[in-house]
Amino acid sequence: MDVTLKSSQPAAEKTSEPAFDRFLLLLGQLNYSWTNTESLLIHLIAGLSNTDKETAVVTFLTLNTTRARIDLVERLSKLERVPQEEREAVLAVTGKVQRLAGLRNRYNHCIYSFDNDSGDLSTIQMRVADRKNRIKVGEMKPLDREAIQGIERSLDDLAVANRAVWQVIRRYAYPI
């Protein structure tokens, strides 16, 4: 796929460029795939806590971050009553899901910068990164072919993770 983000158009008109349109489509797919996969944690919560799906949904929605939801699932899987094989299967899938969170977070917690002169598009991270003796804010990254390919790989990886979570749900007969 050829991704070109440069144009002689004014910055305000650049959002209609095919490359940016492709990025927006991929970002939408990433968010849909992510939400769909993260919601599978509901079934893991229900199964590991020996509760019904409705209670697990309330628990899931009460926790307001992916990290908190994954922490809960991992902690439940580490209870003594959970067999080692089941624990390892759950930890394997939560590890996969957690590793995939970074890219989604990058594109959902940034602003987009259009360079009026070159037509280049970049992301600017909207977070503070603490270092040993300083802070780093506003890290810029180009939205280029490599970025697009990263999202495409992440979509493939999310599909694999989604199937792996479903395998655990079915294997251990968690509530559906």
Short mmCIF file of N, CA and C in Angstrom, two decimals:
data_model
loop_
_atom_site.label_atom_id
_atom_site.label_comp_id
_atom_site.label_asym_id
_atom_site.label_seq_id
_atom_site.Cartn_x
_atom_site.Cartn_y
_atom_site.Cartn_z
N MET A 1 0.84 -1.16 0.00
CA MET A 1 0.00 0.00 0.00
C MET A 1 0.89 1.23 0.00
N ASP A 2 0.58 2.19 -0.83
CA ASP A 2 1.34 3.42 -0.89
C ASP A 2 0.65 4.46 -0.02
N VAL A 3 1.34 4.92 1.01
CA VAL A 3 0.78 5.92 1.92
C VAL A 3 1.57 7.19 1.74
N THR A 4 0.93 8.21 1.21
CA THR A 4 1.57 9.50 1.02
C THR A 4 0.78 10.54 1.78
N LEU A 5 1.46 11.26 2.65
CA LEU A 5 0.77 12.24 3.47
C LEU A 5 1.13 13.67 3.09
N LYS A 6 1.89 13.86 2.03
CA LYS A 6 2.27 15.20 1.61
C LYS A 6 1.30 15.72 0.56
N SER A 7 1.09 17.03 0.57
CA SER A 7 0.16 17.63 -0.37
C SER A 7 0.44 19.13 -0.46
N SER A 8 0.04 19.71 -1.57
CA SER A 8 0.18 21.16 -1.70
C SER A 8 -1.09 21.87 -1.24
N GLN A 9 -2.09 21.12 -0.78
CA GLN A 9 -3.33 21.72 -0.29
C GLN A 9 -3.10 22.41 1.05
N PRO A 10 -3.91 23.42 1.36
CA PRO A 10 -3.83 24.03 2.70
C PRO A 10 -4.14 22.98 3.77
N ALA A 11 -3.60 23.18 4.96
CA ALA A 11 -3.75 22.22 6.05
C ALA A 11 -5.21 21.90 6.35
N ALA A 12 -6.08 22.88 6.30
CA ALA A 12 -7.49 22.65 6.62
C ALA A 12 -8.14 21.65 5.66
N GLU A 13 -7.61 21.54 4.43
CA GLU A 13 -8.19 20.62 3.46
C GLU A 13 -7.54 19.25 3.47
N LYS A 14 -6.46 19.07 4.20
CA LYS A 14 -5.71 17.83 4.17
C LYS A 14 -6.48 16.64 4.73
N THR A 15 -7.47 16.86 5.57
CA THR A 15 -8.17 15.75 6.18
C THR A 15 -8.92 14.91 5.16
N SER A 16 -9.06 15.38 3.92
CA SER A 16 -9.74 14.58 2.91
C SER A 16 -8.77 13.76 2.07
N GLU A 17 -7.48 13.82 2.37
CA GLU A 17 -6.49 13.05 1.62
C GLU A 17 -6.71 11.57 1.82
N PRO A 18 -6.49 10.77 0.78
CA PRO A 18 -6.67 9.32 0.90
C PRO A 18 -5.86 8.69 2.03
N ALA A 19 -4.63 9.12 2.24
CA ALA A 19 -3.79 8.52 3.28
C ALA A 19 -4.36 8.82 4.67
N PHE A 20 -4.83 10.03 4.89
CA PHE A 20 -5.40 10.37 6.19
C PHE A 20 -6.74 9.66 6.36
N ASP A 21 -7.50 9.58 5.29
CA ASP A 21 -8.77 8.84 5.34
C ASP A 21 -8.50 7.38 5.70
N ARG A 22 -7.46 6.79 5.10
CA ARG A 22 -7.08 5.41 5.40
C ARG A 22 -6.71 5.28 6.87
N PHE A 23 -5.95 6.24 7.38
CA PHE A 23 -5.57 6.22 8.79
C PHE A 23 -6.82 6.27 9.67
N LEU A 24 -7.75 7.17 9.37
CA LEU A 24 -8.96 7.28 10.19
C LEU A 24 -9.78 5.99 10.16
N LEU A 25 -9.85 5.36 9.01
CA LEU A 25 -10.55 4.08 8.89
C LEU A 25 -9.86 3.03 9.76
N LEU A 26 -8.54 2.96 9.67
CA LEU A 26 -7.79 2.01 10.48
C LEU A 26 -7.94 2.29 11.97
N LEU A 27 -7.93 3.56 12.35
CA LEU A 27 -8.10 3.94 13.75
C LEU A 27 -9.47 3.50 14.26
N GLY A 28 -10.50 3.68 13.43
CA GLY A 28 -11.83 3.20 13.80
C GLY A 28 -11.86 1.69 13.96
N GLN A 29 -11.21 0.99 13.05
CA GLN A 29 -11.14 -0.47 13.15
C GLN A 29 -10.37 -0.90 14.40
N LEU A 30 -9.29 -0.17 14.71
CA LEU A 30 -8.50 -0.47 15.90
C LEU A 30 -9.35 -0.29 17.16
N ASN A 31 -10.09 0.80 17.22
CA ASN A 31 -10.93 1.04 18.40
C ASN A 31 -12.04 0.00 18.52
N TYR A 32 -12.66 -0.34 17.41
CA TYR A 32 -13.71 -1.37 17.45
C TYR A 32 -13.12 -2.70 17.90
N SER A 33 -12.01 -3.11 17.29
CA SER A 33 -11.40 -4.40 17.63
C SER A 33 -10.94 -4.42 19.08
N TRP A 34 -10.39 -3.30 19.53
CA TRP A 34 -9.91 -3.22 20.90
C TRP A 34 -11.07 -3.36 21.87
N THR A 35 -12.13 -2.59 21.66
CA THR A 35 -13.29 -2.62 22.56
C THR A 35 -13.91 -4.01 22.59
N ASN A 36 -14.02 -4.61 21.42
CA ASN A 36 -14.58 -5.95 21.32
C ASN A 36 -13.74 -6.95 22.10
N THR A 37 -12.43 -6.87 21.96
CA THR A 37 -11.54 -7.80 22.65
C THR A 37 -11.51 -7.53 24.15
N GLU A 38 -11.43 -6.27 24.54
CA GLU A 38 -11.40 -5.95 25.98
C GLU A 38 -12.68 -6.41 26.67
N SER A 39 -13.81 -6.33 25.98
CA SER A 39 -15.07 -6.73 26.59
C SER A 39 -15.11 -8.23 26.92
N LEU A 40 -14.25 -9.01 26.29
CA LEU A 40 -14.19 -10.44 26.60
C LEU A 40 -13.69 -10.69 28.02
N LEU A 41 -13.05 -9.68 28.61
CA LEU A 41 -12.62 -9.80 30.01
C LEU A 41 -13.82 -10.04 30.92
N ILE A 42 -15.00 -9.60 30.51
CA ILE A 42 -16.22 -9.82 31.29
C ILE A 42 -16.41 -11.32 31.55
N HIS A 43 -16.22 -12.12 30.53
CA HIS A 43 -16.40 -13.57 30.67
C HIS A 43 -15.34 -14.18 31.57
N LEU A 44 -14.12 -13.65 31.49
CA LEU A 44 -13.05 -14.14 32.37
C LEU A 44 -13.36 -13.77 33.82
N ILE A 45 -13.85 -12.55 34.04
CA ILE A 45 -14.22 -12.12 35.39
C ILE A 45 -15.32 -13.03 35.93
N ALA A 46 -16.35 -13.29 35.11
CA ALA A 46 -17.46 -14.14 35.55
C ALA A 46 -16.97 -15.54 35.91
N GLY A 47 -16.17 -16.12 35.03
CA GLY A 47 -15.71 -17.48 35.27
C GLY A 47 -14.79 -17.60 36.46
N LEU A 48 -13.84 -16.70 36.57
CA LEU A 48 -12.86 -16.78 37.65
C LEU A 48 -13.43 -16.41 39.02
N SER A 49 -14.47 -15.58 39.02
CA SER A 49 -15.06 -15.18 40.29
C SER A 49 -16.31 -16.00 40.64
N ASN A 50 -16.59 -17.00 39.80
CA ASN A 50 -17.75 -17.87 40.03
C ASN A 50 -19.04 -17.07 40.18
N THR A 51 -19.25 -16.16 39.25
CA THR A 51 -20.45 -15.33 39.29
C THR A 51 -21.13 -15.37 37.92
N ASP A 52 -22.23 -14.68 37.81
CA ASP A 52 -22.94 -14.63 36.54
C ASP A 52 -22.40 -13.48 35.68
N LYS A 53 -22.77 -13.51 34.41
CA LYS A 53 -22.27 -12.50 33.48
C LYS A 53 -22.76 -11.09 33.85
N GLU A 54 -23.98 -10.97 34.32
CA GLU A 54 -24.53 -9.66 34.68
C GLU A 54 -23.69 -9.01 35.79
N THR A 55 -23.32 -9.77 36.80
CA THR A 55 -22.49 -9.25 37.88
C THR A 55 -21.10 -8.89 37.34
N ALA A 56 -20.59 -9.72 36.45
CA ALA A 56 -19.28 -9.45 35.85
C ALA A 56 -19.31 -8.17 35.02
N VAL A 57 -20.41 -7.90 34.33
CA VAL A 57 -20.54 -6.66 33.55
C VAL A 57 -20.47 -5.46 34.48
N VAL A 58 -21.18 -5.52 35.60
CA VAL A 58 -21.15 -4.40 36.57
C VAL A 58 -19.73 -4.20 37.09
N THR A 59 -19.06 -5.30 37.40
CA THR A 59 -17.68 -5.21 37.89
C THR A 59 -16.78 -4.60 36.82
N PHE A 60 -16.89 -5.10 35.60
CA PHE A 60 -16.09 -4.60 34.48
C PHE A 60 -16.29 -3.09 34.29
N LEU A 61 -17.55 -2.66 34.29
CA LEU A 61 -17.85 -1.24 34.05
C LEU A 61 -17.47 -0.35 35.23
N THR A 62 -17.39 -0.93 36.42
CA THR A 62 -16.99 -0.16 37.59
C THR A 62 -15.51 0.17 37.55
N LEU A 63 -14.73 -0.72 36.97
CA LEU A 63 -13.29 -0.48 36.80
C LEU A 63 -13.11 0.37 35.56
N ASN A 64 -12.47 1.52 35.69
CA ASN A 64 -12.48 2.48 34.58
C ASN A 64 -11.24 2.47 33.69
N THR A 65 -10.36 1.50 33.87
CA THR A 65 -9.21 1.42 32.96
C THR A 65 -8.97 -0.03 32.55
N THR A 66 -8.39 -0.18 31.40
CA THR A 66 -8.01 -1.52 30.93
C THR A 66 -7.06 -2.17 31.92
N ARG A 67 -6.10 -1.40 32.39
CA ARG A 67 -5.12 -1.94 33.33
C ARG A 67 -5.80 -2.51 34.56
N ALA A 68 -6.79 -1.79 35.12
CA ALA A 68 -7.49 -2.26 36.31
C ALA A 68 -8.28 -3.54 36.01
N ARG A 69 -8.88 -3.61 34.85
CA ARG A 69 -9.65 -4.80 34.47
C ARG A 69 -8.74 -6.01 34.31
N ILE A 70 -7.62 -5.80 33.65
CA ILE A 70 -6.66 -6.90 33.48
C ILE A 70 -6.07 -7.31 34.83
N ASP A 71 -5.76 -6.33 35.67
CA ASP A 71 -5.24 -6.65 37.01
C ASP A 71 -6.23 -7.53 37.77
N LEU A 72 -7.52 -7.19 37.70
CA LEU A 72 -8.53 -7.99 38.39
C LEU A 72 -8.54 -9.42 37.87
N VAL A 73 -8.58 -9.58 36.55
CA VAL A 73 -8.60 -10.92 35.96
C VAL A 73 -7.34 -11.69 36.38
N GLU A 74 -6.20 -11.06 36.31
CA GLU A 74 -4.96 -11.76 36.67
C GLU A 74 -4.94 -12.15 38.14
N ARG A 75 -5.42 -11.27 39.00
CA ARG A 75 -5.45 -11.58 40.44
C ARG A 75 -6.44 -12.70 40.73
N LEU A 76 -7.58 -12.68 40.08
CA LEU A 76 -8.54 -13.77 40.27
C LEU A 76 -7.94 -15.09 39.82
N SER A 77 -7.20 -15.06 38.73
CA SER A 77 -6.60 -16.31 38.22
C SER A 77 -5.52 -16.85 39.15
N LYS A 78 -4.97 -16.00 39.99
CA LYS A 78 -3.90 -16.42 40.90
C LYS A 78 -4.40 -16.93 42.24
N LEU A 79 -5.73 -16.97 42.41
CA LEU A 79 -6.28 -17.53 43.64
C LEU A 79 -5.93 -19.01 43.70
N GLU A 80 -5.71 -19.52 44.91
CA GLU A 80 -5.29 -20.92 45.08
C GLU A 80 -6.27 -21.90 44.48
N ARG A 81 -7.55 -21.58 44.45
CA ARG A 81 -8.55 -22.51 43.95
C ARG A 81 -8.52 -22.69 42.43
N VAL A 82 -7.80 -21.79 41.73
CA VAL A 82 -7.72 -21.88 40.27
C VAL A 82 -6.58 -22.83 39.90
N PRO A 83 -6.90 -23.89 39.16
CA PRO A 83 -5.85 -24.83 38.76
C PRO A 83 -4.74 -24.15 37.95
N GLN A 84 -3.53 -24.65 38.11
CA GLN A 84 -2.35 -24.07 37.46
C GLN A 84 -2.52 -23.94 35.95
N GLU A 85 -3.05 -24.95 35.31
CA GLU A 85 -3.22 -24.92 33.85
C GLU A 85 -4.17 -23.79 33.43
N GLU A 86 -5.25 -23.63 34.17
CA GLU A 86 -6.21 -22.56 33.88
C GLU A 86 -5.56 -21.19 34.13
N ARG A 87 -4.85 -21.07 35.23
CA ARG A 87 -4.17 -19.82 35.57
C ARG A 87 -3.21 -19.42 34.45
N GLU A 88 -2.41 -20.37 33.98
CA GLU A 88 -1.44 -20.08 32.93
C GLU A 88 -2.13 -19.66 31.63
N ALA A 89 -3.24 -20.29 31.31
CA ALA A 89 -3.99 -19.93 30.10
C ALA A 89 -4.53 -18.51 30.20
N VAL A 90 -5.09 -18.17 31.35
CA VAL A 90 -5.63 -16.82 31.56
C VAL A 90 -4.51 -15.78 31.51
N LEU A 91 -3.42 -16.04 32.21
CA LEU A 91 -2.31 -15.09 32.22
C LEU A 91 -1.70 -14.90 30.83
N ALA A 92 -1.69 -15.96 30.04
CA ALA A 92 -1.16 -15.85 28.68
C ALA A 92 -2.03 -14.89 27.84
N VAL A 93 -3.35 -15.02 27.95
CA VAL A 93 -4.20 -14.15 27.12
C VAL A 93 -4.25 -12.72 27.66
N THR A 94 -4.23 -12.55 28.97
CA THR A 94 -4.22 -11.18 29.48
C THR A 94 -2.91 -10.48 29.14
N GLY A 95 -1.83 -11.24 29.12
CA GLY A 95 -0.54 -10.67 28.71
C GLY A 95 -0.58 -10.19 27.28
N LYS A 96 -1.20 -10.99 26.39
CA LYS A 96 -1.34 -10.58 24.99
C LYS A 96 -2.16 -9.31 24.87
N VAL A 97 -3.26 -9.26 25.57
CA VAL A 97 -4.14 -8.09 25.49
C VAL A 97 -3.41 -6.85 26.02
N GLN A 98 -2.74 -6.99 27.15
CA GLN A 98 -2.03 -5.85 27.73
C GLN A 98 -0.95 -5.31 26.79
N ARG A 99 -0.22 -6.21 26.14
CA ARG A 99 0.83 -5.76 25.22
C ARG A 99 0.26 -4.97 24.04
N LEU A 100 -0.96 -5.27 23.66
CA LEU A 100 -1.58 -4.59 22.52
C LEU A 100 -2.18 -3.24 22.89
N ALA A 101 -2.25 -2.94 24.15
CA ALA A 101 -2.88 -1.69 24.60
C ALA A 101 -2.07 -0.45 24.21
N GLY A 102 -0.77 -0.57 24.11
CA GLY A 102 0.09 0.59 23.89
C GLY A 102 -0.22 1.37 22.63
N LEU A 103 -0.35 0.69 21.52
CA LEU A 103 -0.60 1.39 20.25
C LEU A 103 -1.97 2.06 20.27
N ARG A 104 -2.97 1.36 20.76
CA ARG A 104 -4.31 1.95 20.86
C ARG A 104 -4.27 3.19 21.73
N ASN A 105 -3.59 3.11 22.86
CA ASN A 105 -3.49 4.26 23.76
C ASN A 105 -2.78 5.43 23.09
N ARG A 106 -1.75 5.13 22.30
CA ARG A 106 -1.01 6.20 21.63
C ARG A 106 -1.93 7.04 20.75
N TYR A 107 -2.74 6.37 19.95
CA TYR A 107 -3.58 7.10 19.00
C TYR A 107 -4.86 7.66 19.61
N ASN A 108 -5.23 7.17 20.78
CA ASN A 108 -6.42 7.70 21.43
C ASN A 108 -6.10 8.79 22.45
N HIS A 109 -4.85 8.99 22.73
CA HIS A 109 -4.44 10.01 23.69
C HIS A 109 -3.41 10.93 23.06
N CYS A 110 -3.74 11.44 21.89
CA CYS A 110 -2.84 12.34 21.19
C CYS A 110 -3.66 13.38 20.43
N ILE A 111 -2.96 14.38 19.95
CA ILE A 111 -3.58 15.31 19.01
C ILE A 111 -2.80 15.17 17.71
N TYR A 112 -3.37 15.68 16.64
CA TYR A 112 -2.77 15.54 15.32
C TYR A 112 -2.31 16.89 14.83
N SER A 113 -1.11 16.90 14.30
CA SER A 113 -0.49 18.14 13.84
C SER A 113 -0.28 18.07 12.33
N PHE A 114 -0.77 19.08 11.64
CA PHE A 114 -0.57 19.20 10.20
C PHE A 114 0.44 20.30 9.94
N ASP A 115 1.52 19.98 9.24
CA ASP A 115 2.54 20.97 8.90
C ASP A 115 2.08 21.72 7.65
N ASN A 116 1.87 23.03 7.80
CA ASN A 116 1.37 23.83 6.68
C ASN A 116 2.33 23.87 5.50
N ASP A 117 3.61 23.82 5.77
CA ASP A 117 4.59 23.92 4.68
C ASP A 117 4.79 22.60 3.95
N SER A 118 5.03 21.54 4.69
CA SER A 118 5.35 20.26 4.04
C SER A 118 4.11 19.40 3.80
N GLY A 119 3.04 19.66 4.56
CA GLY A 119 1.86 18.81 4.45
C GLY A 119 1.96 17.55 5.28
N ASP A 120 3.05 17.38 6.02
CA ASP A 120 3.23 16.19 6.85
C ASP A 120 2.25 16.19 8.02
N LEU A 121 1.91 15.00 8.43
CA LEU A 121 1.01 14.81 9.57
C LEU A 121 1.79 14.09 10.66
N SER A 122 1.60 14.56 11.89
CA SER A 122 2.26 13.94 13.04
C SER A 122 1.27 13.80 14.17
N THR A 123 1.62 12.92 15.10
CA THR A 123 0.86 12.82 16.34
C THR A 123 1.68 13.48 17.44
N ILE A 124 0.99 14.10 18.37
CA ILE A 124 1.63 14.70 19.54
C ILE A 124 1.00 14.05 20.76
N GLN A 125 1.82 13.34 21.52
CA GLN A 125 1.31 12.63 22.69
C GLN A 125 0.85 13.60 23.77
N MET A 126 -0.31 13.31 24.33
CA MET A 126 -0.89 14.16 25.37
C MET A 126 -0.69 13.48 26.73
N ARG A 127 0.58 13.31 27.08
CA ARG A 127 0.91 12.73 28.37
C ARG A 127 2.27 13.22 28.82
N VAL A 128 2.49 13.12 30.10
CA VAL A 128 3.76 13.49 30.69
C VAL A 128 4.54 12.21 30.95
N ALA A 129 5.75 12.15 30.45
CA ALA A 129 6.63 11.01 30.70
C ALA A 129 7.69 11.44 31.69
N ASP A 130 7.68 10.81 32.86
CA ASP A 130 8.67 11.13 33.89
C ASP A 130 9.97 10.41 33.59
N ARG A 131 11.05 11.16 33.64
CA ARG A 131 12.39 10.61 33.50
C ARG A 131 13.10 10.77 34.83
N LYS A 132 14.35 10.34 34.92
CA LYS A 132 15.07 10.44 36.19
C LYS A 132 15.06 11.85 36.77
N ASN A 133 15.49 12.81 35.98
CA ASN A 133 15.63 14.17 36.51
C ASN A 133 14.92 15.21 35.66
N ARG A 134 13.96 14.79 34.83
CA ARG A 134 13.21 15.73 34.01
C ARG A 134 11.90 15.09 33.57
N ILE A 135 11.08 15.88 32.92
CA ILE A 135 9.86 15.34 32.33
C ILE A 135 9.90 15.56 30.83
N LYS A 136 9.15 14.76 30.12
CA LYS A 136 9.07 14.88 28.67
C LYS A 136 7.60 14.99 28.31
N VAL A 137 7.26 16.01 27.55
CA VAL A 137 5.87 16.21 27.14
C VAL A 137 5.80 16.43 25.64
N GLY A 138 4.67 16.07 25.07
CA GLY A 138 4.42 16.39 23.67
C GLY A 138 5.30 15.68 22.66
N GLU A 139 5.63 14.43 22.90
CA GLU A 139 6.45 13.69 21.95
C GLU A 139 5.73 13.61 20.60
N MET A 140 6.45 14.00 19.55
CA MET A 140 5.88 13.98 18.20
C MET A 140 6.38 12.75 17.45
N LYS A 141 5.45 12.13 16.70
CA LYS A 141 5.81 11.01 15.84
C LYS A 141 5.12 11.21 14.50
N PRO A 142 5.82 10.93 13.43
CA PRO A 142 5.19 11.09 12.11
C PRO A 142 4.09 10.05 11.90
N LEU A 143 3.07 10.46 11.21
CA LEU A 143 2.02 9.53 10.80
C LEU A 143 2.35 9.16 9.36
N ASP A 144 3.14 8.12 9.24
CA ASP A 144 3.68 7.75 7.93
C ASP A 144 3.36 6.29 7.63
N ARG A 145 3.98 5.77 6.60
CA ARG A 145 3.76 4.37 6.19
C ARG A 145 4.03 3.41 7.35
N GLU A 146 5.09 3.64 8.08
CA GLU A 146 5.42 2.77 9.22
C GLU A 146 4.31 2.78 10.27
N ALA A 147 3.75 3.95 10.54
CA ALA A 147 2.66 4.05 11.51
C ALA A 147 1.43 3.29 11.03
N ILE A 148 1.11 3.45 9.76
CA ILE A 148 -0.03 2.75 9.17
C ILE A 148 0.18 1.23 9.26
N GLN A 149 1.37 0.78 8.93
CA GLN A 149 1.67 -0.65 8.99
C GLN A 149 1.60 -1.17 10.43
N GLY A 150 2.00 -0.34 11.37
CA GLY A 150 1.90 -0.72 12.78
C GLY A 150 0.46 -0.95 13.21
N ILE A 151 -0.43 -0.10 12.75
CA ILE A 151 -1.86 -0.27 13.07
C ILE A 151 -2.39 -1.54 12.41
N GLU A 152 -2.00 -1.77 11.17
CA GLU A 152 -2.46 -2.99 10.47
C GLU A 152 -1.97 -4.25 11.20
N ARG A 153 -0.72 -4.25 11.65
CA ARG A 153 -0.20 -5.39 12.41
C ARG A 153 -0.96 -5.56 13.72
N SER A 154 -1.25 -4.44 14.36
CA SER A 154 -1.97 -4.48 15.63
C SER A 154 -3.37 -5.06 15.44
N LEU A 155 -4.02 -4.73 14.32
CA LEU A 155 -5.34 -5.29 14.04
C LEU A 155 -5.24 -6.81 13.88
N ASP A 156 -4.23 -7.27 13.18
CA ASP A 156 -4.02 -8.72 13.04
C ASP A 156 -3.76 -9.36 14.40
N ASP A 157 -2.93 -8.72 15.21
CA ASP A 157 -2.60 -9.25 16.54
C ASP A 157 -3.82 -9.27 17.45
N LEU A 158 -4.67 -8.25 17.34
CA LEU A 158 -5.89 -8.21 18.14
C LEU A 158 -6.83 -9.36 17.76
N ALA A 159 -6.91 -9.65 16.48
CA ALA A 159 -7.76 -10.76 16.03
C ALA A 159 -7.25 -12.08 16.62
N VAL A 160 -5.95 -12.27 16.64
CA VAL A 160 -5.36 -13.47 17.23
C VAL A 160 -5.64 -13.52 18.73
N ALA A 161 -5.46 -12.40 19.42
CA ALA A 161 -5.71 -12.34 20.86
C ALA A 161 -7.18 -12.61 21.17
N ASN A 162 -8.06 -12.05 20.36
CA ASN A 162 -9.50 -12.24 20.54
C ASN A 162 -9.84 -13.73 20.48
N ARG A 163 -9.31 -14.41 19.46
CA ARG A 163 -9.57 -15.85 19.32
C ARG A 163 -8.99 -16.63 20.50
N ALA A 164 -7.83 -16.21 20.99
CA ALA A 164 -7.21 -16.89 22.13
C ALA A 164 -8.05 -16.73 23.40
N VAL A 165 -8.61 -15.54 23.61
CA VAL A 165 -9.46 -15.34 24.78
C VAL A 165 -10.71 -16.21 24.66
N TRP A 166 -11.31 -16.25 23.47
CA TRP A 166 -12.49 -17.10 23.28
C TRP A 166 -12.16 -18.57 23.54
N GLN A 167 -10.97 -19.01 23.18
CA GLN A 167 -10.59 -20.40 23.45
C GLN A 167 -10.57 -20.68 24.95
N VAL A 168 -10.04 -19.72 25.72
CA VAL A 168 -10.01 -19.88 27.18
C VAL A 168 -11.44 -19.89 27.73
N ILE A 169 -12.26 -18.99 27.26
CA ILE A 169 -13.65 -18.91 27.73
C ILE A 169 -14.35 -20.25 27.50
N ARG A 170 -14.20 -20.80 26.31
CA ARG A 170 -14.86 -22.08 25.99
C ARG A 170 -14.23 -23.26 26.74
N ARG A 171 -12.91 -23.26 26.80
CA ARG A 171 -12.20 -24.38 27.42
C ARG A 171 -12.58 -24.55 28.90
N TYR A 172 -12.75 -23.42 29.60
CA TYR A 172 -13.05 -23.49 31.02
C TYR A 172 -14.52 -23.21 31.32
N ALA A 173 -15.34 -23.20 30.28
CA ALA A 173 -16.80 -23.06 30.40
C ALA A 173 -17.20 -21.84 31.23
N TYR A 174 -16.55 -20.71 30.95
CA TYR A 174 -16.93 -19.46 31.62
C TYR A 174 -18.28 -18.99 31.06
N PRO A 175 -19.05 -18.28 31.89
CA PRO A 175 -20.36 -17.80 31.42
C PRO A 175 -20.26 -16.95 30.16
N ILE A 176 -21.18 -17.22 29.24
CA ILE A 176 -21.22 -16.47 27.98
C ILE A 176 -22.49 -15.65 27.92
#
